[in-house]
Protein backbone atom coordinates (compact mmCIF):
# COMPACT_ATOMS: atom_id res chain seq x y z
CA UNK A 1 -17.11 -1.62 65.61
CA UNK A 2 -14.99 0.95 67.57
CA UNK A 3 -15.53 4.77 65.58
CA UNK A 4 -11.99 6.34 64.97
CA UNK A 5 -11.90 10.09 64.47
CA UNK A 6 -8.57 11.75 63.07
CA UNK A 7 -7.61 14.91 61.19
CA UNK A 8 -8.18 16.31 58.24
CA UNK A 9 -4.75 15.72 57.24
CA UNK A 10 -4.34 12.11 57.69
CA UNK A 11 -7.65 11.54 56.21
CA UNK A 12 -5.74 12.79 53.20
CA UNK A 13 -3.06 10.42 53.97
CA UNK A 14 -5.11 7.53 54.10
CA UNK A 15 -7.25 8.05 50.97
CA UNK A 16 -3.84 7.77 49.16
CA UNK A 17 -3.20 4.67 50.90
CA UNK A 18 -1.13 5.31 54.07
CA UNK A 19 -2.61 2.13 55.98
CA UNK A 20 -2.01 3.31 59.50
CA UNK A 21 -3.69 5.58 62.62
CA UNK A 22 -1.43 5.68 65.65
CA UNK A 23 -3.13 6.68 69.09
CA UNK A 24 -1.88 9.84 69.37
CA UNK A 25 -4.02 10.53 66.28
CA UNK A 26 -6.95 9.05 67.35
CA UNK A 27 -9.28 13.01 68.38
CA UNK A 28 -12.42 10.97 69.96
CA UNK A 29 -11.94 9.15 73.58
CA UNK A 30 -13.06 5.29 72.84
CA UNK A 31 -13.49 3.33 76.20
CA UNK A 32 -11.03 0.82 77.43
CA UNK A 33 -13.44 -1.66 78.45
CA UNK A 34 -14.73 -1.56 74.37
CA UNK A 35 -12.03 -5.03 73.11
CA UNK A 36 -13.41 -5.06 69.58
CA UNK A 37 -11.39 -6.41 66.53
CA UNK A 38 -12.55 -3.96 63.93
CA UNK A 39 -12.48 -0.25 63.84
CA UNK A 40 -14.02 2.27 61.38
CA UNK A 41 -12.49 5.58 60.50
CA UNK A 42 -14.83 8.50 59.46
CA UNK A 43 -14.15 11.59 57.48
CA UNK A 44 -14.66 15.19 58.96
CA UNK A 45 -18.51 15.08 57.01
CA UNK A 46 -18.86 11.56 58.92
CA UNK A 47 -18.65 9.75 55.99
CA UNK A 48 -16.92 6.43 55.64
CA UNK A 49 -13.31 6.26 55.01
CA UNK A 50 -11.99 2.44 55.77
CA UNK A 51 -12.37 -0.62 57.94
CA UNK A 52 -9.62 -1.73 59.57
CA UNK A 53 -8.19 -4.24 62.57
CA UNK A 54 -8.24 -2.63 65.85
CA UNK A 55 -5.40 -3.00 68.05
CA UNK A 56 -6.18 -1.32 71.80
CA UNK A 57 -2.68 -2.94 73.28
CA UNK A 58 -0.66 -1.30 70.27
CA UNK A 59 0.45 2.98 69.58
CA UNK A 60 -0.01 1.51 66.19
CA UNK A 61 -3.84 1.10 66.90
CA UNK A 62 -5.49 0.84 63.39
CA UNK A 63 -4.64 -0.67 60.45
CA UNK A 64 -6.44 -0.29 56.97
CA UNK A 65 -8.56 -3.39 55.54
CA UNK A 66 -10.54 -1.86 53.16
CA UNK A 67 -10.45 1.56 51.67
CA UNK A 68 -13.42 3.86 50.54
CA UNK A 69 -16.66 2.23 50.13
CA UNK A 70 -18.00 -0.13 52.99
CA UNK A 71 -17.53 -3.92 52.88
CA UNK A 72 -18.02 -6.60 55.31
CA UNK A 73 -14.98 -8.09 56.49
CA UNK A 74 -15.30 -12.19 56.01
CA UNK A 75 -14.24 -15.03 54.54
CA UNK A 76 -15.01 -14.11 51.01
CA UNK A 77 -13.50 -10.68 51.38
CA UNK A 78 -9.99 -12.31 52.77
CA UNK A 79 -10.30 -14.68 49.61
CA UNK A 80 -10.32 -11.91 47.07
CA UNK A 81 -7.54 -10.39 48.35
CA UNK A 82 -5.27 -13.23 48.83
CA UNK A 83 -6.26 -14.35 45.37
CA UNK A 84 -4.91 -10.83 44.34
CA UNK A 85 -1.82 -11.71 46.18
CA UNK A 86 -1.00 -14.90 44.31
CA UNK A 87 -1.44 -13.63 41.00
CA UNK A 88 1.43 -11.42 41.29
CA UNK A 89 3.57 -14.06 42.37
CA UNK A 90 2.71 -17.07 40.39
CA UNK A 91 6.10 -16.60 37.29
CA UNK A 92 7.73 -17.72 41.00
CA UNK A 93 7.44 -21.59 40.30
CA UNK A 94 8.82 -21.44 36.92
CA UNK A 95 11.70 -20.03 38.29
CA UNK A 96 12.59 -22.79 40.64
CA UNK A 97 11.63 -21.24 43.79
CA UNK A 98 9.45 -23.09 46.18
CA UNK A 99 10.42 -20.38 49.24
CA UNK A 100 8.61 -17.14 48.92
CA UNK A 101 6.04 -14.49 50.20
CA UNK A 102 2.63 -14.97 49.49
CA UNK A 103 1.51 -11.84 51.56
CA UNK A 104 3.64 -8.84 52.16
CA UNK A 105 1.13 -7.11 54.85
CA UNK A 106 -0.53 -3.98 54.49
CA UNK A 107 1.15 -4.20 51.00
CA UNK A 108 -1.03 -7.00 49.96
CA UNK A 109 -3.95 -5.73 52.49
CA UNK A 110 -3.32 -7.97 54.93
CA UNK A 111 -2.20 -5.33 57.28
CA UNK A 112 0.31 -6.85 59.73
CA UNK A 113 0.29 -10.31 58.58
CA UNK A 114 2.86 -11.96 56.22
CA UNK A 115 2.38 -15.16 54.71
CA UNK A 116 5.27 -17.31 54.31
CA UNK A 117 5.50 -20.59 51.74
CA UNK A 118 8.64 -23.30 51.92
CA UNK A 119 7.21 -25.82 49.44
CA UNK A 120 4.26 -27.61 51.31
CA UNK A 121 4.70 -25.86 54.76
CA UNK A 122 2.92 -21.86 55.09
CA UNK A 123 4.24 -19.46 58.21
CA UNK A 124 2.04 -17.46 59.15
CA UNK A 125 3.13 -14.56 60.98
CA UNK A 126 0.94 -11.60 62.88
CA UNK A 127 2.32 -8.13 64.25
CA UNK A 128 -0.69 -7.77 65.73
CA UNK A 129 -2.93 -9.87 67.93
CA UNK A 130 -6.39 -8.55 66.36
CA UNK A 131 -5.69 -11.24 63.79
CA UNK A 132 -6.69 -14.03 66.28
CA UNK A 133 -10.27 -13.61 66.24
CA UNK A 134 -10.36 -14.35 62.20
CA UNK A 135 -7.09 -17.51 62.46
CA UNK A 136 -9.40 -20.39 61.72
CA UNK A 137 -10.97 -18.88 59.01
CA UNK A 138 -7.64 -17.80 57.80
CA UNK A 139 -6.17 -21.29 58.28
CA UNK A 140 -8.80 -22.82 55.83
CA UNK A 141 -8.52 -20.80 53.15
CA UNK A 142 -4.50 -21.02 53.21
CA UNK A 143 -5.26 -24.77 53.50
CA UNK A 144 -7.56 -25.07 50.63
CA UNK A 145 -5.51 -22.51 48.10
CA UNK A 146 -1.89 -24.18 48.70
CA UNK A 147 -3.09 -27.41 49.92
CA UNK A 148 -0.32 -26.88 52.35
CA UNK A 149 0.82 -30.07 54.76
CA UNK A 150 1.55 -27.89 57.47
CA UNK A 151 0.63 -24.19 59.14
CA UNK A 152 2.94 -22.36 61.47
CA UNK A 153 2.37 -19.55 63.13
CA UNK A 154 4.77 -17.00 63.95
CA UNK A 155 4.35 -13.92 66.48
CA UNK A 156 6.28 -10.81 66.36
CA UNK A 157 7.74 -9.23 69.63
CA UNK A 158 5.15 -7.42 70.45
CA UNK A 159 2.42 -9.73 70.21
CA UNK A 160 4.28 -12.50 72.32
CA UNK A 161 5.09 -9.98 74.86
CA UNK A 162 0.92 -9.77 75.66
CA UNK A 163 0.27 -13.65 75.66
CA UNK A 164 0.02 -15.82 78.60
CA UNK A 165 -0.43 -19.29 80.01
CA UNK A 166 -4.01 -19.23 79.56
CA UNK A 167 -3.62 -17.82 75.58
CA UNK A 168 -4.70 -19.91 72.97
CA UNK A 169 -2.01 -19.10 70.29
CA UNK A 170 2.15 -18.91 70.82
CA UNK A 171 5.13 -18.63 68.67
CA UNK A 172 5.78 -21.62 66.70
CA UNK A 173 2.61 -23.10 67.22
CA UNK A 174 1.39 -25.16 64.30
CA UNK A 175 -1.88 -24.45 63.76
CA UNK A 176 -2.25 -27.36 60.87
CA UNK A 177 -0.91 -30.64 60.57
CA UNK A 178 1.65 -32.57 62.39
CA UNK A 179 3.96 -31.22 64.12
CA UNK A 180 7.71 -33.44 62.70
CA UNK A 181 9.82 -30.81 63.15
CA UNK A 182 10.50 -27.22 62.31
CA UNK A 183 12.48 -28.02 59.52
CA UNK A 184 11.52 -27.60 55.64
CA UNK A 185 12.93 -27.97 52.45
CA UNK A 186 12.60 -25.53 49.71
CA UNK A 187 14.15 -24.06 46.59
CA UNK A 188 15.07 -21.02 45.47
CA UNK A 189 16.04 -19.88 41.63
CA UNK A 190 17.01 -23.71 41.71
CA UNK A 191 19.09 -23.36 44.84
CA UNK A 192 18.15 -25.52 47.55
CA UNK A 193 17.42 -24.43 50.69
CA UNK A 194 16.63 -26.14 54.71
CA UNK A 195 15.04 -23.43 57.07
CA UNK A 196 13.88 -23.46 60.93
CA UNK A 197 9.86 -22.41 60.23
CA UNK A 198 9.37 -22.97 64.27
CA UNK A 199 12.56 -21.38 66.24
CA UNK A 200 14.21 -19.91 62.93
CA UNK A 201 14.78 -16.08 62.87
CA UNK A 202 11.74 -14.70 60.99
CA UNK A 203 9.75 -16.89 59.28
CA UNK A 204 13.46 -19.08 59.02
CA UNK A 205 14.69 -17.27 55.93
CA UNK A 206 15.55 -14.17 54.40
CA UNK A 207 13.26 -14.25 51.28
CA UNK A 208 13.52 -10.60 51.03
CA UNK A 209 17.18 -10.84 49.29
CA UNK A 210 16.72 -13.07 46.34
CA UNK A 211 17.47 -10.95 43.85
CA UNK A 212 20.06 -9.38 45.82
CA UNK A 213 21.55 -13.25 46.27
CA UNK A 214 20.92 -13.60 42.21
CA UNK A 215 22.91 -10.36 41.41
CA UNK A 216 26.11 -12.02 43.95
CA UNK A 217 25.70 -15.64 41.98
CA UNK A 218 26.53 -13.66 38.92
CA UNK A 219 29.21 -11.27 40.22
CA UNK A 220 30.87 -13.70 42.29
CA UNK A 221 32.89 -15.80 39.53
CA UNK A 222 36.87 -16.28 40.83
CA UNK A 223 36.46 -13.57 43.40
CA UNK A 224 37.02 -14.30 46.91
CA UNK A 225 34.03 -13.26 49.39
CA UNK A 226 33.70 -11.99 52.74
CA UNK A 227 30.12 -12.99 53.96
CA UNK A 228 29.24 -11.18 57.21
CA UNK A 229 26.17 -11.77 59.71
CA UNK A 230 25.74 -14.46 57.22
CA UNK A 231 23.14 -16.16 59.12
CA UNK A 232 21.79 -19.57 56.89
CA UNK A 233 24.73 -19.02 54.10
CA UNK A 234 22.24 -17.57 51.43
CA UNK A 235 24.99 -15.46 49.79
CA UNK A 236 27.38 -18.26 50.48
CA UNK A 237 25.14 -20.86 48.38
CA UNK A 238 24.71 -18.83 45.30
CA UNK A 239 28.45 -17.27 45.48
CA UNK A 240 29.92 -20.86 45.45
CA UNK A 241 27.28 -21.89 42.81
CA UNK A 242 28.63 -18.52 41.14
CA UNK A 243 31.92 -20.04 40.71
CA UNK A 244 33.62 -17.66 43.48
CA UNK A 245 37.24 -18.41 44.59
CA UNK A 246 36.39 -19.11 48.14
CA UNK A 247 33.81 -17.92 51.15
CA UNK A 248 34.56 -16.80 54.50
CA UNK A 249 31.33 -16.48 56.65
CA UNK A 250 30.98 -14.44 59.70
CA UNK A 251 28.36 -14.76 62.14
CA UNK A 252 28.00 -14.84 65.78
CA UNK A 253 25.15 -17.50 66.23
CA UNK A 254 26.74 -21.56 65.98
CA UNK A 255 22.66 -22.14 65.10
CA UNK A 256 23.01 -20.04 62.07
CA UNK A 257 26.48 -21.50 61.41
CA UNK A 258 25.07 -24.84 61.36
CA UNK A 259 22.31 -23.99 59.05
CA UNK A 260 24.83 -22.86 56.39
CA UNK A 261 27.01 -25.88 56.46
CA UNK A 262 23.41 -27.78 56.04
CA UNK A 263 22.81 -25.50 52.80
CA UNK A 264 26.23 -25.54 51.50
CA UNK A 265 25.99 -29.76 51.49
CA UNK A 266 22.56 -29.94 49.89
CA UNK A 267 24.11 -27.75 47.16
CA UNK A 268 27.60 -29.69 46.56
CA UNK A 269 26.76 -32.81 48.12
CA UNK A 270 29.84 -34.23 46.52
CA UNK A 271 32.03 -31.72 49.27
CA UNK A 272 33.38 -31.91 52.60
CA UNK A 273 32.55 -28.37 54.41
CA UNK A 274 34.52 -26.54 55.85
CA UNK A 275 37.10 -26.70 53.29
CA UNK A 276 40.26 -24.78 51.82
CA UNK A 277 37.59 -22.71 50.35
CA UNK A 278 35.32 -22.28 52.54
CA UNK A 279 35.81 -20.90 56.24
CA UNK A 280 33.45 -20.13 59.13
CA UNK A 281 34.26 -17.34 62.42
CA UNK A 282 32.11 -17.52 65.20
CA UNK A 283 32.15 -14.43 66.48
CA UNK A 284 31.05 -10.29 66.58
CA UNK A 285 31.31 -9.23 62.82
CA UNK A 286 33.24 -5.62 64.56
CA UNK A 287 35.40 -7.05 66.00
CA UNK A 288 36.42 -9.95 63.81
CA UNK A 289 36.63 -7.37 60.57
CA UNK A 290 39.07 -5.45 62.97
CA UNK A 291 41.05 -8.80 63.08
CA UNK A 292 41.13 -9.70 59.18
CA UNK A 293 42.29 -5.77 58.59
CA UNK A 294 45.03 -6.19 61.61
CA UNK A 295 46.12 -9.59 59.65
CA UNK A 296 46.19 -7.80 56.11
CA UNK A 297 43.35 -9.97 54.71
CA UNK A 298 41.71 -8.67 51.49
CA UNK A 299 38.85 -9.54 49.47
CA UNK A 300 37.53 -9.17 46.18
CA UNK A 301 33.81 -8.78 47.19
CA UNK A 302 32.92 -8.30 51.06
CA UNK A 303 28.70 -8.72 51.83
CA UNK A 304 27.51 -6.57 54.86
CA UNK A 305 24.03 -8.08 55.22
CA UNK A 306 23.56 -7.19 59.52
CA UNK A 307 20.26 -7.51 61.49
CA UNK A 308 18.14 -4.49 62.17
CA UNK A 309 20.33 -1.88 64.14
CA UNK A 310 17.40 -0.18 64.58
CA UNK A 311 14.04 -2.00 66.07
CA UNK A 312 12.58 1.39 68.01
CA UNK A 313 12.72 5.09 66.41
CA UNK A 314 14.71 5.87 69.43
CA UNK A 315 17.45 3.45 68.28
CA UNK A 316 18.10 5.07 64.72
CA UNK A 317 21.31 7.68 65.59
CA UNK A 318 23.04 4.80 67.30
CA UNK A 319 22.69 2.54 63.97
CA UNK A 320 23.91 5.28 61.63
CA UNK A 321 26.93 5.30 63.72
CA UNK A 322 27.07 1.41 63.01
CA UNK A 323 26.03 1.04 59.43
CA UNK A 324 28.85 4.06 59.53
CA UNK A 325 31.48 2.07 61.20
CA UNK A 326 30.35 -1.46 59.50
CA UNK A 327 31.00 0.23 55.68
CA UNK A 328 34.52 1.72 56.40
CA UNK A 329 35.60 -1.72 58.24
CA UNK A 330 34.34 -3.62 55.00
CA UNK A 331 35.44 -1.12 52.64
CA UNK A 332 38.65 -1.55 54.33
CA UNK A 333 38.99 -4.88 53.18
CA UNK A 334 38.57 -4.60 49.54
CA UNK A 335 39.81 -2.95 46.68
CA UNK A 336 36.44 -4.55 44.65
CA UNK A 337 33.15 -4.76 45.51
CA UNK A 338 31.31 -3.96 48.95
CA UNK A 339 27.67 -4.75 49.07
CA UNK A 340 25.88 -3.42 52.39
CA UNK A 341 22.37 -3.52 53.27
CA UNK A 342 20.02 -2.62 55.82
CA UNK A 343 16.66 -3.94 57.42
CA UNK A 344 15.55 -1.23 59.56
CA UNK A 345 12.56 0.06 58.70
CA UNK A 346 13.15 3.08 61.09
CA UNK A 347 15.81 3.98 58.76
CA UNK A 348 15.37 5.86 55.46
CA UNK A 349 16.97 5.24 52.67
CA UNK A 350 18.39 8.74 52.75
CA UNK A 351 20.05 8.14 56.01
CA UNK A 352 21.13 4.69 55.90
CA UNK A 353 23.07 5.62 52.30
CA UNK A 354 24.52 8.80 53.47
CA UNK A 355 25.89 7.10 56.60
CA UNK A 356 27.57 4.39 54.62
CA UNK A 357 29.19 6.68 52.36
CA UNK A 358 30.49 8.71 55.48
CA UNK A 359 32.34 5.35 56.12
CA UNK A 360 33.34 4.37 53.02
CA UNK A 361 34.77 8.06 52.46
CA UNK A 362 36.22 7.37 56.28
CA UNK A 363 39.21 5.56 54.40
CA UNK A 364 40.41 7.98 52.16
CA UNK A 365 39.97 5.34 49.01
CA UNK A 366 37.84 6.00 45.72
CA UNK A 367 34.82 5.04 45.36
CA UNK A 368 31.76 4.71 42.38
CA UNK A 369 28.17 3.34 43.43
CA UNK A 370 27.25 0.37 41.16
CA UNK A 371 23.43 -0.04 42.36
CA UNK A 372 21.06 0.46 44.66
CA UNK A 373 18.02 -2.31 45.22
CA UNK A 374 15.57 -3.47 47.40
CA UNK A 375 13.32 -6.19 48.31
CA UNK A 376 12.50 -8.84 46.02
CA UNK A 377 9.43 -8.32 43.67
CA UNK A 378 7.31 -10.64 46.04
CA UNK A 379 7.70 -8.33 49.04
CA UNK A 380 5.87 -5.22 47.24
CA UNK A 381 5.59 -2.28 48.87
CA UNK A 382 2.90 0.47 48.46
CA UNK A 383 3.71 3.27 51.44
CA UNK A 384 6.99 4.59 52.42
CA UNK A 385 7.68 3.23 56.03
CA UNK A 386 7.02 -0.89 53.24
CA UNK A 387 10.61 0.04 51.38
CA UNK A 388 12.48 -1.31 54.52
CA UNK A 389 15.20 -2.96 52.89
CA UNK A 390 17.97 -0.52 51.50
CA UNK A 391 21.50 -2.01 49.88
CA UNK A 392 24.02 -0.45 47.74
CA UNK A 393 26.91 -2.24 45.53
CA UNK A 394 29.84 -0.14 45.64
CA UNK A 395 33.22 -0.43 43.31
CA UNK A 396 36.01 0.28 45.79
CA UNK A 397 39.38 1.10 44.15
């Protein structure tokens, strides 16, 4: 195993369960030629602190498996913990949902891995590539727990970016089971649901906002909604099943587009979509909210649910500026309620809500914060940088 030496200071850190060493931390040269999977970091009296995956082509280099005493990293050690993991999620099924996370990453230590179930089919998907070495083993003991019909795995960015033709993994790759298609059914609080598992943006879904999707359902009753970067429909779904006046979705991908239309059917199969009361624009959410203003459209509850602005620290003053501008455009259109969220992790929660309420302020109406929520209860987070996703409901007079 590769010996990691750090400071004092983030020994600290990680005996209160920060799960990360970045290279510039690392105070002892380690060879390049030394392409091990597992690292172990040592205190300042050279006694064992953790065992973790080590990650050479990464700044994020190290990432904590197991904290304080030693323990060897295998097949039984990966079934404890995922048996932790599904304990904490098993009220999901009684709920109606068949679509959910079964590991949330370092959160659930499995440190850069998430584990993805949509009824019978698991997603697997690694943000870094030191996972490869342990996949098979990791594929049996997903198969044998869930007794799933299929396994696909996922990559992140920066994993793909280091594969090539001669790699034995790549994105969308089903690692168990026939490969159909990428498509899967699943359910939701009752809802039901179709996602892409193989080409789909993340895993295919948004899991992270059921609640948030919950709380809209039982808002949403004769209100009209504005649903921008509305990807699959989620919000749609459950603000129609909410008894809601009518939807208009925004997004700029015909994919995602689609994908709602497929939702909204399997939901009210007895209704032609589109329809009076429910619209679709294709097109950039900025400019299209400049369009409704310019055209005096209002309505009664307007969901700003955008991408990551932010994907790279060095990205974060330019998204302020847009979650900024995104808040006053949607406040703009309401005098109800605005819900606005955001999925960059490189943005606090601090800065994300002070920049929307420099927007919302921006148009000189009154304003009262309703709520302020997170990530579903099966996305649990256990270190600051895990709370990624940050929404407010605001009452907009």
């Amino acid at each position: 195993m590769i010996k990691i030496e750090i400071s004092k200071t983030l020994q600290s850190k990680i005996r209160k369960g920060y799960p990360w060493v970045f290279r510039y931390q690392i105070q002892n040269m380690i060879p390049e030629e030394r392409q091990e999977h597992l690292g172990v970091v040592y205190d300042h009296k050279n006694r064992f602190l953790a065992v973790g995956l080590w990650d050479p082509c990464s700044d994020l280099c190290f990432r904590v498996l197991n904290l304080g005493a030693p323990k060897e990293i295998s097949s039984d050690f990966f079934r404890e913990q995922l048996q932790s993991a599904v304990k904490i999620r098993e009220d999901l099924k009684s709920q109606g949902t068949t679509g959910y996370r079964v590991i949330n990453g370092e959160n659930d230590r499995f440190p850069g891995l998430v584990l993805d179930r949509y009824e019978d089919t698991l997603v697997l998907k690694l943000y870094t590539a030191s996972w490869f070495p342990f996949l098979d083993e990791l594929c049996e003991l997903f198969q044998k727990e869930f007794k799933s019909q299929q396994i696909v795995l996922r990559l992140s960015r920066n994993v793909d970016k280091f594969l090539n033709d001669k790699s034995k993994y790549r994105d969308g790759q089903v690692l168990y089971g026939n490969k159909n298609s990428g498509w899967v059914q699943f359910k939701e609080n009752g809802l039901k649901f179709v996602a892409d598992v193989i080409e789909g943006q993340k895993t295919g879904f948004y899991l992270d906002q059921k609640d948030n999707r919950l709380k809209i359902m039982k808002m949403a009753k004769g209100l009209s909604v504005l649903n921008v970067f509305s990807y699959s429909g989620g919000f749609s779904v459950y603000a129609l099943v909410g008894g809601c006046d009518s939807v208009m979705e925004v997004d700029s991908n015909p994919f995602a587009l689609e994908t709602s239309l497929r939702n909204l059917k399997l939901n009210f199969p007895e209704k032609s979509f589109p329809s009076k009361n429910f619209i679709q624009k294709k097109g950039d959410a900025f400019q299209i909210l400049a369009q409704l203003k310019s055209e005096n459209y209002y309505f009664d509850l307007v969901i700003l649910d955008p991408p990551a602005f932010a994907r790279k620290k060095k990205h974060k003053t330019l998204a302020l500026d847009a979650y900024a501008s995104l808040a006053k455009a949607g406040a703009q259109l309401t005098s109800g309620v605005l819900y606005t969220a955001s999925c960059s992790a490189h943005v606090s929660g601090k800065e994300f809500y002070d920049a929307v309420y420099l927007g919302v302020r921006s148009t000189g109406k009154k304003f009262e914060e309703i709520a302020r929520t997170g990530h579903a209860h099966d996305h649990p987070a256990i270190f600051p940088e895990a709370f990624y996703l940050k929404s407010a409901y605001i009452k907009i007079s």
